[in-house]
mmCIF file of C-alpha atoms in Angstrom:
data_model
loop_
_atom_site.group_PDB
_atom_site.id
_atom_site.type_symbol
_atom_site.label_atom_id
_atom_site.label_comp_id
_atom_site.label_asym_id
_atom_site.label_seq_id
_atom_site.Cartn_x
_atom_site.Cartn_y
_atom_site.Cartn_z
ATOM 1 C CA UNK D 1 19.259 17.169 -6.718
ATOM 2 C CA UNK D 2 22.408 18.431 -4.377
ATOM 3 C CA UNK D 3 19.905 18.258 -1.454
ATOM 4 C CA UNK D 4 18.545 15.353 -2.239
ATOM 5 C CA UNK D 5 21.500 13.157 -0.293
ATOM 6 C CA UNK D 6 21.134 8.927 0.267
ATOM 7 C CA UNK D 7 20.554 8.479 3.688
ATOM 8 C CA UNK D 8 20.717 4.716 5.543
ATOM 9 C CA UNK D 9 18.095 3.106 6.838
ATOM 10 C CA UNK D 10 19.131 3.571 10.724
ATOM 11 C CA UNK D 11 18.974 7.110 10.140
ATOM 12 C CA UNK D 12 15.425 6.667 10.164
ATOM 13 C CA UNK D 13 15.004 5.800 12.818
ATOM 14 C CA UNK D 14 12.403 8.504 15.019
ATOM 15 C CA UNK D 15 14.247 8.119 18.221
ATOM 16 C CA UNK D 16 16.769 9.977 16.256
ATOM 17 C CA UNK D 17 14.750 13.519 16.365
ATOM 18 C CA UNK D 18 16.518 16.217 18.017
ATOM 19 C CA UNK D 19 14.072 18.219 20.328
ATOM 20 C CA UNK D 20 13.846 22.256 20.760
ATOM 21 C CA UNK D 21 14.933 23.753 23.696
ATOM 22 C CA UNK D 22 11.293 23.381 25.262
ATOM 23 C CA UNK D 23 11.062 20.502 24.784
ATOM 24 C CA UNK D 24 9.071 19.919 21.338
ATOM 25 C CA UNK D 25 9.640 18.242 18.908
ATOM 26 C CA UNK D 26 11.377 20.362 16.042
ATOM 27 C CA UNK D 27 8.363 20.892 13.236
ATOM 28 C CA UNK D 28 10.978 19.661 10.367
ATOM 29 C CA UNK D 29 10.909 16.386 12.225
ATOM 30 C CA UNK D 30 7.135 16.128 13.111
ATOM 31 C CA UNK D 31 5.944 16.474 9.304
ATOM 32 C CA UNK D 32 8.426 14.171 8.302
ATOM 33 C CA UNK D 33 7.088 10.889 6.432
ATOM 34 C CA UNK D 34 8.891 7.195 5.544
ATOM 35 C CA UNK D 35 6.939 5.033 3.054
ATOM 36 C CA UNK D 36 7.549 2.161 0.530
ATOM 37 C CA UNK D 37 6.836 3.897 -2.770
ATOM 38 C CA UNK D 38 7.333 3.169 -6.846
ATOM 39 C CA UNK D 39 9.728 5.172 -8.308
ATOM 40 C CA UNK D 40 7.457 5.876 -11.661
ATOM 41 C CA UNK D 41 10.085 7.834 -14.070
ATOM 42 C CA UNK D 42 10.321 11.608 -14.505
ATOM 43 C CA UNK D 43 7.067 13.840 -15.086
ATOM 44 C CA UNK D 44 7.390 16.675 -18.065
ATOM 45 C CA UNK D 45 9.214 19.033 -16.205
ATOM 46 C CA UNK D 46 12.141 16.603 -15.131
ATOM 47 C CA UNK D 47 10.924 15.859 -11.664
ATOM 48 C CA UNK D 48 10.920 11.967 -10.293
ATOM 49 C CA UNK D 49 7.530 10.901 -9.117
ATOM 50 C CA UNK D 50 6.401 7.951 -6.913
ATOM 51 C CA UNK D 51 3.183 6.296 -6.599
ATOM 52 C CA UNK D 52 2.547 5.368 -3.043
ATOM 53 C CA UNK D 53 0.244 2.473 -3.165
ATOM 54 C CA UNK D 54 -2.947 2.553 -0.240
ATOM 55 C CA UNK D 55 -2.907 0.028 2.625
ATOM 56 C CA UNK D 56 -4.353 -3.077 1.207
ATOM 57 C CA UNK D 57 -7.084 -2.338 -1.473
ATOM 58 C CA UNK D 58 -7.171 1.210 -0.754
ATOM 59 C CA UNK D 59 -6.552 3.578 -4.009
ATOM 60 C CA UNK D 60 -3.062 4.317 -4.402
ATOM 61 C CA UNK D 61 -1.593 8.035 -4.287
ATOM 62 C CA UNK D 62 1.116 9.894 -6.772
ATOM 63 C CA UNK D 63 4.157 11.564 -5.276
ATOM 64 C CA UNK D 64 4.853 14.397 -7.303
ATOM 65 C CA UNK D 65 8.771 16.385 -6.396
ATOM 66 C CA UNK D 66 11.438 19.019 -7.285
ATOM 67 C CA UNK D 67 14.018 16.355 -7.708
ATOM 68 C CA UNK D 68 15.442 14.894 -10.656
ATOM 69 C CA UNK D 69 16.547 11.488 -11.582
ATOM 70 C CA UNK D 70 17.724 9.153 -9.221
ATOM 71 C CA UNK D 71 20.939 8.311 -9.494
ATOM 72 C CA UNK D 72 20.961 4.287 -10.570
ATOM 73 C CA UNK D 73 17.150 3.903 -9.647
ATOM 74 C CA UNK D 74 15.636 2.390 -12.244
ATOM 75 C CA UNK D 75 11.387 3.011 -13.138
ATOM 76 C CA UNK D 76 9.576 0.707 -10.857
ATOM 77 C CA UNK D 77 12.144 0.318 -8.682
ATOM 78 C CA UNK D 78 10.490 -0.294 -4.875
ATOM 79 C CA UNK D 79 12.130 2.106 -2.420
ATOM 80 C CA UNK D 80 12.196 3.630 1.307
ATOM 81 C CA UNK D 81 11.091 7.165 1.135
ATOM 82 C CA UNK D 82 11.313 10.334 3.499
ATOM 83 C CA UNK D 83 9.442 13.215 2.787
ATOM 84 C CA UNK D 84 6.828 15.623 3.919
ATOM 85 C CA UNK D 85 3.454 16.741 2.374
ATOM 86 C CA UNK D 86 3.504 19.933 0.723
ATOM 87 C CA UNK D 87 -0.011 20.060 -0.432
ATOM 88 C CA UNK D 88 -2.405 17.472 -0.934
ATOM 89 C CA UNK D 89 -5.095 17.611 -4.333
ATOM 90 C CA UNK D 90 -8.759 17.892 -3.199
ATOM 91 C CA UNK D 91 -9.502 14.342 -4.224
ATOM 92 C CA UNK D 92 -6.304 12.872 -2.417
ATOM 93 C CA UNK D 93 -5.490 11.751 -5.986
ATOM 94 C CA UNK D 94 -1.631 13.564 -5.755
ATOM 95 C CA UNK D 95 0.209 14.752 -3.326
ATOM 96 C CA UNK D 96 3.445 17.422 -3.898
ATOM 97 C CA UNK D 97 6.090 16.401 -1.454
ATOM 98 C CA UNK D 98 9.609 18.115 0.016
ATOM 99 C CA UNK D 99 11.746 14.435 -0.626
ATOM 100 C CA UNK D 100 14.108 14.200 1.991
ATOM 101 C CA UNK D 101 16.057 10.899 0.980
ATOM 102 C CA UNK D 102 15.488 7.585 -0.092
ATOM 103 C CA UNK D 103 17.216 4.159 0.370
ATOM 104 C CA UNK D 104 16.611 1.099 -1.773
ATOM 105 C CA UNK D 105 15.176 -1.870 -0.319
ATOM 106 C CA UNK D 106 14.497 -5.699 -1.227
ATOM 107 C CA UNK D 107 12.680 -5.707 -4.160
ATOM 108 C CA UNK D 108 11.625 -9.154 -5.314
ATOM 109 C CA UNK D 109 8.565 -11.411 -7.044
ATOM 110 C CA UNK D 110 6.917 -14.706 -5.734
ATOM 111 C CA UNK D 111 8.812 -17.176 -6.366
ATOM 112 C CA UNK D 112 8.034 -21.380 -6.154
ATOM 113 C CA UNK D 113 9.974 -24.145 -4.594
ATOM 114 C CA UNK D 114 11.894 -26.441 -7.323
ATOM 115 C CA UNK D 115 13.179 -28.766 -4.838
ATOM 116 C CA UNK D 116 11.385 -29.965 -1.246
ATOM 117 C CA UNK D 117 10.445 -27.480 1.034
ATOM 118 C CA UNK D 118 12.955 -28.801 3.904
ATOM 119 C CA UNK D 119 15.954 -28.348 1.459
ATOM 120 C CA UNK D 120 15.728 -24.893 1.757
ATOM 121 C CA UNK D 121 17.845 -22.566 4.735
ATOM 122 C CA UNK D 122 15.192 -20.787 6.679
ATOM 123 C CA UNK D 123 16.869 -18.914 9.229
ATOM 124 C CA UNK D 124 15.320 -16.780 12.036
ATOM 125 C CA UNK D 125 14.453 -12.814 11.558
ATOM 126 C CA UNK D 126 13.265 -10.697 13.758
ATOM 127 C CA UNK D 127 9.813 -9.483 12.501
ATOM 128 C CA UNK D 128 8.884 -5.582 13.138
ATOM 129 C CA UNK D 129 5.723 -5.236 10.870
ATOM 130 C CA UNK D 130 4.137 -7.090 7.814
ATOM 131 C CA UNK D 131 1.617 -5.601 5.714
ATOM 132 C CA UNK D 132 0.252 -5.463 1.874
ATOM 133 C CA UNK D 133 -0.287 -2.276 0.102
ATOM 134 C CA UNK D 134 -2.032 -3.315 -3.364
ATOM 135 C CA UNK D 135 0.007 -6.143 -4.985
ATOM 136 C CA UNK D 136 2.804 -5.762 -2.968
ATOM 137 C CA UNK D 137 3.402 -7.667 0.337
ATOM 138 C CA UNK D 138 5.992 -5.695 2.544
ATOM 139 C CA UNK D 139 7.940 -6.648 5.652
ATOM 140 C CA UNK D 140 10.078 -4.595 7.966
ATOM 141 C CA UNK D 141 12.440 -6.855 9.855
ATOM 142 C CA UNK D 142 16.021 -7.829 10.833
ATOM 143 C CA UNK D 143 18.285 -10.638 10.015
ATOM 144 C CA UNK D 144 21.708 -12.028 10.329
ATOM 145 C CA UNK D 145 24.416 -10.328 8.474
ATOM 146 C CA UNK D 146 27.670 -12.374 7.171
ATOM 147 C CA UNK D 147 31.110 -11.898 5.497
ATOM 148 C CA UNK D 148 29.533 -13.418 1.889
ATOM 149 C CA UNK D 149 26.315 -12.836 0.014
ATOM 150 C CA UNK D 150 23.333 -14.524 1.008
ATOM 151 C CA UNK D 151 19.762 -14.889 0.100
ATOM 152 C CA UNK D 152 16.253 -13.601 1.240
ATOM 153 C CA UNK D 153 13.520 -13.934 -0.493
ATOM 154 C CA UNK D 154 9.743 -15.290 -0.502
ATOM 155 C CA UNK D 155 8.965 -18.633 -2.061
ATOM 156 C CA UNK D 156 5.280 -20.192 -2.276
ATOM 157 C CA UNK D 157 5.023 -24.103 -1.812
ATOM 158 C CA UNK D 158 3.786 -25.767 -5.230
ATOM 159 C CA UNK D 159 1.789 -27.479 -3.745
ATOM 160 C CA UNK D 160 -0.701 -24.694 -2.551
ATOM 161 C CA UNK D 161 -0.227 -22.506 -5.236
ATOM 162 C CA UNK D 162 -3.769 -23.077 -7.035
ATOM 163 C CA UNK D 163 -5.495 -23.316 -3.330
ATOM 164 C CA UNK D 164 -7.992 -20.865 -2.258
ATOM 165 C CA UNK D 165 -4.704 -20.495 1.049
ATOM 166 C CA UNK D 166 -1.500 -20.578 -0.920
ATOM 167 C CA UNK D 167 1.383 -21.313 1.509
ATOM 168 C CA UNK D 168 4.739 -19.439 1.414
ATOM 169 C CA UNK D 169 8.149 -19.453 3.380
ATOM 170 C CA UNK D 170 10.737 -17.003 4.004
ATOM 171 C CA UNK D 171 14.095 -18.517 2.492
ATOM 172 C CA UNK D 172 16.766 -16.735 4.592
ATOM 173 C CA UNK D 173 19.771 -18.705 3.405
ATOM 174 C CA UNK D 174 23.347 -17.628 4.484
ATOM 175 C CA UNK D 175 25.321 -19.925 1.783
ATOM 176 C CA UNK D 176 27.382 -21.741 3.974
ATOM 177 C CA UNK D 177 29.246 -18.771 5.776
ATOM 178 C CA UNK D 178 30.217 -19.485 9.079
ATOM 179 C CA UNK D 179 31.003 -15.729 10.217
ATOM 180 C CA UNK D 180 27.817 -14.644 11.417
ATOM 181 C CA UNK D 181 27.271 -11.001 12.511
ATOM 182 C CA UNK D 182 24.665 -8.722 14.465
ATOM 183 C CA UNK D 183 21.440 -8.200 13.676
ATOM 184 C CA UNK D 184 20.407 -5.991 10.931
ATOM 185 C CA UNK D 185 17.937 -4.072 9.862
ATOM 186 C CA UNK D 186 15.897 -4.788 6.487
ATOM 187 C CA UNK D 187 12.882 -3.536 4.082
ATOM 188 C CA UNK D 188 11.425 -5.994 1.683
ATOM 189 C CA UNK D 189 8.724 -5.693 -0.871
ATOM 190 C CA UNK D 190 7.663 -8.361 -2.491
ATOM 191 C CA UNK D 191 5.387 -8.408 -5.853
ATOM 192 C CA UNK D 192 2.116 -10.485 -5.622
ATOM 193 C CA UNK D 193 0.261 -9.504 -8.474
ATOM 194 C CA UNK D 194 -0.006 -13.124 -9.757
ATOM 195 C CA UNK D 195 -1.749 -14.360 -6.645
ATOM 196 C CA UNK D 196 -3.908 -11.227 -7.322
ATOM 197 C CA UNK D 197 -5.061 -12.137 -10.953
ATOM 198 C CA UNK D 198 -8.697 -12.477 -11.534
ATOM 199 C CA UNK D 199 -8.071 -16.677 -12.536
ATOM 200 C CA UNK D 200 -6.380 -17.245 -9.539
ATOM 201 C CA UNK D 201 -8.516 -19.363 -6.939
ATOM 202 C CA UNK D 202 -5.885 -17.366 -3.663
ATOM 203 C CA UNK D 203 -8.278 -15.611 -1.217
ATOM 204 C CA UNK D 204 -5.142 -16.059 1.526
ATOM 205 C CA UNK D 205 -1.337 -15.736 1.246
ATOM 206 C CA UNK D 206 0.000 -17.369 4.317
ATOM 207 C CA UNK D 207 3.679 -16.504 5.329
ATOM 208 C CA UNK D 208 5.303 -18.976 7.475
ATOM 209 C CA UNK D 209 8.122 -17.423 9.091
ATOM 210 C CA UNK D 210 10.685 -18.341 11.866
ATOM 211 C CA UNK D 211 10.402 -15.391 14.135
ATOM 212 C CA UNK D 212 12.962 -15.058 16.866
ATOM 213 C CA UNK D 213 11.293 -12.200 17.720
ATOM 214 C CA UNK D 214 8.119 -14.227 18.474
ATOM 215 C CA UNK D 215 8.340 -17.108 18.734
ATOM 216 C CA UNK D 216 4.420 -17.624 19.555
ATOM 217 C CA UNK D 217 3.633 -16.825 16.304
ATOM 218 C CA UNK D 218 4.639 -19.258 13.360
ATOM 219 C CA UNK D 219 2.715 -17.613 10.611
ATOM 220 C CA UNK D 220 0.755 -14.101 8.910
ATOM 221 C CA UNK D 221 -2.185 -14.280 6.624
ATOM 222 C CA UNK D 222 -2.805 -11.583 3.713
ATOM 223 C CA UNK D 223 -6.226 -10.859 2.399
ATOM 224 C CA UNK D 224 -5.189 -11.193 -1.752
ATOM 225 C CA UNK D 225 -8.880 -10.449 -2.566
#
C-alpha cells in the first residue's frame, strides 16, 4: 500500500509524460490507464478491487490489484483510477492491474427540482467530455472555484421525469461568494439507475448545460435504454 500514493487530478494530465532520450515515449507512461471505476471492497486475499463499468450498455469489467484498503474510500465509492493492464482473462471478464493512484471524484444521484427551475444558480463550466457507462452518467469538466463551499450537482425537472425525454440541469451554485477564482478541473459521476428501471417510460436523459466552452451547444442526450 506504501506505493500506492494519492495523486491530484492535474497530475494526470498526458502532456505530463516525460519522453526517452530518442524521443519515445517512456513504456511506463504508454501502458498507463485513467478510468472512472467502483471501488467494490476487498477480495479474499486483502486486495481492493474495482469494477470498471463498459461504455454505455457494454458488459462491465472487474479490476482485480495488490493493494489493500483504501484509506477513507468507502465500497461503492466512484473514483479516478490510474493503472495499467497486467493480464487480461480470456473472456475479458477480469482484468489484474499494476494501480498507480486514484483520486476521488463527484459522486452523486439524480436528484429533482423542489422549487422552479429558474430559482436555481446555474453557472457556466467548461465541458471536456460527457458520457454514460451503465447507470452512471459521467462528465469531465471545469468550473469556478471560490473561498466557501458550493454546490454541483444534476437535478431532473419534475415535470419530465415520467416522459419518454426526461429533462435535467446542471445546478452549479456558488452560495453567494463573491471571490471567484480560476478555472478548475472536475470529475463527476452521477447515478441513473432510476431512469434505468424497467417501469420507467425514459428512453432520453437530456442535460442542459451552460457551456462556456461552447457556447453552440445548449444541451447532450443519453441513450437510458
Amino acid at each position: 500500500m506504501r506505493n500506492f500514493i494519492l495523486i491530484a487530478i492535474a497530475v494526470l494530465s498526458l502532456a505530463a509524460c516525460d519522453r526517452s532520450h530518442d524521443g519515445k515515449l517512456d513504456e511506463a507512461f504508454e501502458t498507463q490507464v485513467v478510468d472512472i471505476v467502483t471501488y467494490t471492497g476487498l477480495d479474499g486475499s486483502g486486495h481492493a478491487t474495482f469494477c470498471l463499468d463498459g461504455r454505455d450498455d457494454e458488459p462491465a469489467v472487474m479490476l482485480y490489484t495488490r493493494v489493500g484498503a483504501l484509506d477513507k474510500v468507502k465500497e461503492n465509492e466512484r473514483l479516478l483510477l490510474t493503472y495499467a493492464i497486467d493480464h487480461r482473462a480470456s473472456d475479458n471478464s477480469y482484468w489484474n492491474i499494476d494501480a498507480r493512484g486514484y483520486s476521488r471524484i463527484i459522486n452523486d444521484s439524480l436528484r429533482v427540482n423542489a422549487k422552479p427551475l429558474d430559482t436555481y444558480q446555474m453557472r457556466p463550466i467548461k465541458l471536456i467530455s460527457a458520457w454514460r457507462t451503465g447507470e452512471y452518467i459521467n462528465l469531465h469538466g471545469q468550473a469556478e472555484t471560490s473561498s466557501k463551499s458550493r454546490l454541483l450537482y444534476m437535478m431532473i425537472d419534475s415535470d419530465t421525469k415520467y416522459d419518454e425525454t426526461v429533462d435535467a440541469y446542471l445546478v452549479h451554485d456558488l452560495l453567494g461568494s463573491d471571490s471567484i477564482f480560476q478555472w478548475r478541473e472536475f470529475y463527476m459521476s452521477v447515478n441513473v439507475a432510476a431512469l434505468k428501471s424497467p417501469n420507467a417510460p425514459c428512453h432520453t436523459l437530456r442535460l442542459h448545460l451552460n457551456d462556456e466552452a461552447n457556447h453552440k451547444i445548449t444541451y447532450r442526450d443519453f441513450h437510458i435504454k
